[in-house]
PDB file of C-alpha atoms in Angstrom:
ATOM      1  CA  MET E1098       0.000   0.000   0.000  1.00 47.00           C
ATOM      2  CA  PHE E1099       2.891   2.387   0.703  1.00 53.00           C
ATOM      3  CA  GLU E1100       5.081   1.000  -2.071  1.00 57.00           C
ATOM      4  CA  TYR E1101       4.830   1.659  -5.782  1.00 58.00           C
ATOM      5  CA  HIS E1102       4.109  -1.586  -7.706  1.00 55.00           C
ATOM      6  CA  ALA E1103       5.018  -3.813  -4.768  1.00 54.00           C
ATOM      7  CA  GLN E1104       3.190  -6.742  -6.373  1.00 53.00           C
ATOM      8  CA  ASP E1105       5.807  -6.766  -9.150  1.00 55.00           C
ATOM      9  CA  ARG E1106       8.751  -6.758  -6.756  1.00 54.00           C
ATOM     10  CA  TYR E1107       7.602  -9.513  -4.386  1.00 56.00           C
ATOM     11  CA  ARG E1108       7.791 -13.076  -5.624  1.00 53.00           C
ATOM     12  CA  LEU E1109       6.900 -16.557  -4.463  1.00 56.00           C
ATOM     13  CA  ARG E1110       8.333 -19.545  -6.368  1.00 51.00           C
ATOM     14  CA  LEU E1111       9.504 -17.186  -9.146  1.00 49.00           C
ATOM     15  CA  HIS E1112       5.972 -15.828  -9.735  1.00 51.00           C
ATOM     16  CA  ARG E1113       5.001 -12.217  -9.166  1.00 56.00           C
ATOM     17  CA  ALA E1114       2.871 -11.713  -6.078  1.00 56.00           C
ATOM     18  CA  ARG E1115      -0.215 -10.753  -8.067  1.00 57.00           C
ATOM     19  CA  SER E1116      -0.131 -13.874 -10.288  1.00 57.00           C
ATOM     20  CA  VAL E1117       1.053 -16.593  -7.900  1.00 63.00           C
ATOM     21  CA  VAL E1118      -1.098 -19.693  -7.370  1.00 62.00           C
ATOM     22  CA  LEU E1119      -0.925 -20.678  -3.709  1.00 66.00           C
ATOM     23  CA  SER E1120      -1.086 -24.213  -2.353  1.00 71.00           C
ATOM     24  CA  ASN E1121      -3.702 -25.044   0.268  1.00 75.00           C
ATOM     25  CA  ASP E1122      -1.156 -24.841   3.100  1.00 76.00           C
ATOM     26  CA  GLU E1123       0.143 -21.466   1.927  1.00 69.00           C
ATOM     27  CA  LEU E1124      -3.386 -20.173   1.495  1.00 68.00           C
ATOM     28  CA  VAL E1125      -4.330 -21.259   5.015  1.00 75.00           C
ATOM     29  CA  GLU E1126      -1.193 -19.596   6.412  1.00 72.00           C
ATOM     30  CA  LEU E1127      -1.839 -16.356   4.539  1.00 70.00           C
ATOM     31  CA  ARG E1128      -5.500 -16.230   5.570  1.00 74.00           C
ATOM     32  CA  ALA E1129      -4.625 -16.948   9.203  1.00 77.00           C
ATOM     33  CA  ALA E1130      -2.100 -14.113   9.222  1.00 71.00           C
ATOM     34  CA  GLN E1131      -4.641 -11.749   7.676  1.00 74.00           C
ATOM     35  CA  ARG E1132      -7.313 -12.701  10.224  1.00 77.00           C
ATOM     36  CA  THR E1133      -4.914 -12.398  13.112  1.00 75.00           C
ATOM     37  CA  PHE E1134      -3.072  -9.222  12.273  1.00 72.00           C
ATOM     38  CA  GLU E1135      -5.080  -7.197   9.776  1.00 76.00           C
ATOM     39  CA  GLY E1136      -8.473  -8.172  11.128  1.00 82.00           C
ATOM     40  CA  ALA E1137      -7.587  -7.455  14.737  1.00 85.00           C
ATOM     41  CA  TYR E1138      -6.320  -3.971  13.987  1.00 86.00           C
ATOM     42  CA  ILE E1139      -9.315  -3.116  11.812  1.00 88.00           C
ATOM     43  CA  ARG E1140     -11.802  -4.459  14.378  1.00 90.00           C
ATOM     44  CA  THR E1141     -10.084  -2.391  17.068  1.00 90.00           C
ATOM     45  CA  ALA E1142     -10.196   0.742  14.901  1.00 91.00           C
ATOM     46  CA  LEU E1143     -13.899   0.176  14.159  1.00 93.00           C
ATOM     47  CA  GLY E1144     -14.539  -0.276  17.871  1.00 93.00           C
ATOM     48  CA  GLN E1145     -12.841   3.031  18.627  1.00 94.00           C
ATOM     49  CA  PHE E1146     -14.831   4.782  15.889  1.00 94.00           C
ATOM     50  CA  SER E1147     -18.072   3.307  17.260  1.00 94.00           C
ATOM     51  CA  PHE E1148     -17.212   4.361  20.795  1.00 93.00           C
ATOM     52  CA  SER E1149     -16.425   7.895  19.666  1.00 93.00           C
ATOM     53  CA  LEU E1150     -19.750   8.037  17.825  1.00 93.00           C
ATOM     54  CA  VAL E1151     -21.580   6.917  20.970  1.00 94.00           C
ATOM     55  CA  ILE E1152     -19.847   9.642  22.996  1.00 92.00           C
ATOM     56  CA  LEU E1153     -20.627  12.285  20.387  1.00 90.00           C
ATOM     57  CA  LYS E1154     -24.302  11.287  20.073  1.00 92.00           C
ATOM     58  CA  ILE E1155     -25.252  10.536  23.676  1.00 93.00           C
ATOM     59  CA  PHE E1156     -23.300  12.978  25.819  1.00 90.00           C
ATOM     60  CA  THR E1157     -23.371  16.751  25.958  1.00 88.00           C
ATOM     61  CA  ALA E1158     -21.020  19.127  24.154  1.00 87.00           C
ATOM     62  CA  GLU E1159     -18.466  19.115  26.977  1.00 89.00           C
ATOM     63  CA  PHE E1160     -17.610  15.502  26.058  1.00 91.00           C
ATOM     64  CA  TYR E1161     -17.002  16.229  22.351  1.00 91.00           C
ATOM     65  CA  SER E1162     -13.249  16.483  22.842  1.00 92.00           C
ATOM     66  CA  ILE E1163     -13.197  12.975  24.329  1.00 92.00           C
ATOM     67  CA  GLY E1164     -15.208  11.653  21.370  1.00 93.00           C
ATOM     68  CA  ALA E1165     -12.809  13.341  18.951  1.00 94.00           C
ATOM     69  CA  LEU E1166      -9.870  11.814  20.836  1.00 94.00           C
ATOM     70  CA  PHE E1167     -11.262   8.304  20.362  1.00 94.00           C
ATOM     71  CA  ALA E1168     -11.911   9.003  16.673  1.00 95.00           C
ATOM     72  CA  MET E1169      -8.284  10.095  16.218  1.00 95.00           C
ATOM     73  CA  TYR E1170      -7.123   7.047  18.170  1.00 95.00           C
ATOM     74  CA  GLY E1171      -9.130   4.820  15.800  1.00 95.00           C
ATOM     75  CA  ALA E1172      -7.595   6.562  12.786  1.00 95.00           C
ATOM     76  CA  GLY E1173      -4.129   6.012  14.239  1.00 94.00           C
ATOM     77  CA  ILE E1174      -4.820   2.304  14.712  1.00 93.00           C
ATOM     78  CA  LEU E1175      -6.099   2.119  11.141  1.00 91.00           C
ATOM     79  CA  LEU E1176      -2.830   3.638   9.875  1.00 91.00           C
ATOM     80  CA  ILE E1177      -0.862   1.169  11.989  1.00 89.00           C
ATOM     81  CA  SER E1178      -2.856  -1.675  10.408  1.00 87.00           C
ATOM     82  CA  LEU E1179      -1.700  -0.493   6.979  1.00 84.00           C
ATOM     83  CA  LEU E1180       1.902  -0.581   8.195  1.00 82.00           C
ATOM     84  CA  ARG E1181       1.374  -4.093   9.572  1.00 81.00           C
ATOM     85  CA  ARG E1182      -0.153  -5.241   6.280  1.00 79.00           C
ATOM     86  CA  GLN E1183       2.865  -3.968   4.380  1.00 76.00           C
ATOM     87  CA  GLN E1184       5.187  -5.855   6.717  1.00 74.00           C
ATOM     88  CA  GLY E1185       3.054  -8.991   6.432  1.00 71.00           C
ATOM     89  CA  ASN E1186       3.376  -8.950   2.650  1.00 67.00           C
ATOM     90  CA  LYS E1187       7.128  -8.631   2.975  1.00 67.00           C
ATOM     91  CA  GLN E1188       7.210 -11.614   5.341  1.00 65.00           C
ATOM     92  CA  PHE E1189       5.170 -13.907   3.123  1.00 62.00           C
ATOM     93  CA  PHE E1190       6.701 -13.067  -0.231  1.00 61.00           C
ATOM     94  CA  SER E1191      10.378 -12.822  -1.040  1.00 59.00           C
ATOM     95  CA  GLU E1192      11.834  -9.624  -2.356  1.00 57.00           C
ATOM     96  CA  ILE E1193      14.032  -9.350  -5.420  1.00 58.00           C
ATOM     97  CA  GLY E1194      17.054  -7.234  -4.569  1.00 59.00           C
ATOM     98  CA  GLN E1195      18.879  -4.790  -6.808  1.00 60.00           C
ATOM     99  CA  ASP E1196      21.350  -7.548  -7.684  1.00 62.00           C
ATOM    100  CA  GLY E1197      18.556  -9.869  -8.894  1.00 60.00           C
ATOM    101  CA  LEU E1198      18.832 -12.322  -5.990  1.00 60.00           C
ATOM    102  CA  ASN E1199      15.849 -13.490  -3.975  1.00 59.00           C
ATOM    103  CA  ARG E1200      15.816 -12.362  -0.380  1.00 60.00           C
ATOM    104  CA  LYS E1201      13.267 -13.660   2.112  1.00 59.00           C
ATOM    105  CA  LYS E1202      12.818 -11.128   4.884  1.00 57.00           C
ATOM    106  CA  PHE E1203      11.446 -11.971   8.296  1.00 56.00           C
ATOM    107  CA  ARG E1204      10.764  -9.254  10.808  1.00 61.00           C
ATOM    108  CA  THR E1205       8.937  -9.513  14.035  1.00 66.00           C
ATOM    109  CA  SER E1206       6.142  -7.065  14.634  1.00 73.00           C
ATOM    110  CA  GLY E1207       8.093  -5.404  17.443  1.00 78.00           C
ATOM    111  CA  ASN E1208       8.240  -2.019  15.763  1.00 82.00           C
ATOM    112  CA  VAL E1209       4.470  -2.071  15.190  1.00 84.00           C
ATOM    113  CA  VAL E1210       3.952  -2.948  18.854  1.00 86.00           C
ATOM    114  CA  VAL E1211       6.177  -0.039  19.923  1.00 91.00           C
ATOM    115  CA  VAL E1212       4.272   2.414  17.705  1.00 90.00           C
ATOM    116  CA  LEU E1213       0.912   1.096  18.930  1.00 91.00           C
ATOM    117  CA  THR E1214       2.067   1.309  22.552  1.00 93.00           C
ATOM    118  CA  ALA E1215       3.230   4.904  22.089  1.00 95.00           C
ATOM    119  CA  LEU E1216      -0.067   5.807  20.400  1.00 94.00           C
ATOM    120  CA  SER E1217      -2.084   4.164  23.180  1.00 94.00           C
ATOM    121  CA  MET E1218      -0.089   5.829  25.947  1.00 96.00           C
ATOM    122  CA  ALA E1219      -0.487   9.232  24.290  1.00 96.00           C
ATOM    123  CA  ALA E1220      -4.229   8.714  23.756  1.00 94.00           C
ATOM    124  CA  TYR E1221      -4.866   7.588  27.314  1.00 94.00           C
ATOM    125  CA  GLY E1222      -2.705  10.391  28.684  1.00 96.00           C
ATOM    126  CA  CYS E1223      -4.827  12.874  26.729  1.00 95.00           C
ATOM    127  CA  LEU E1224      -7.962  11.111  27.973  1.00 93.00           C
ATOM    128  CA  LEU E1225      -6.800  11.522  31.555  1.00 94.00           C
ATOM    129  CA  VAL E1226      -6.131  15.227  31.033  1.00 94.00           C
ATOM    130  CA  LEU E1227      -9.491  15.754  29.321  1.00 92.00           C
ATOM    131  CA  THR E1228     -11.318  13.851  32.075  1.00 91.00           C
ATOM    132  CA  LEU E1229      -9.647  15.905  34.795  1.00 91.00           C
ATOM    133  CA  LYS E1230     -10.645  19.111  32.986  1.00 90.00           C
ATOM    134  CA  LEU E1231     -14.312  18.049  33.054  1.00 84.00           C
ATOM    135  CA  GLY E1232     -14.523  18.750  36.806  1.00 73.00           C
ATOM    136  CA  ASP E1233     -13.533  22.402  36.345  1.00 70.00           C
TER     137      ASP E1233
END
C-alpha cells in the first residue's frame, strides 16, 4: 500500500505476487495471518470509531473532545494496520534485490507494537487530562 508496484517486486516460487497460485497450506497460512493481524487492527479501529460516535451522540457538548480523541485514536490504529499489512506482505513473499537475488525477509512485529504502545499511551494520557478538565 505504501510501495509503488510492490506486487511486481515480491515473488513466491519465481511468480510475481499478483499472479502466484498458492497451495492449500500457503493459502491457510496467509488467511490466518490476515485474520490475526489485519483483522484485529481493523476491528479495534472500528470499535474506537463506534465508541467515539456513541460519545458524540449521547453525551453533551463538553464531552465532544473525548469523542474526537477516540476518533483520532481509531484513525491512528487504522494507519498502523496499513503498516502491519505492508510488513506482512514482505514476510510472506520474497523480495528481489537490486542484484537480482531473492531475499526472504522476516521481521517480528516489534516495531508495530512499539508504535501502537506509544499511540495508546499518548491517547490515554490525553484522555486523563481531558477527564480531569471536566470537573472544572
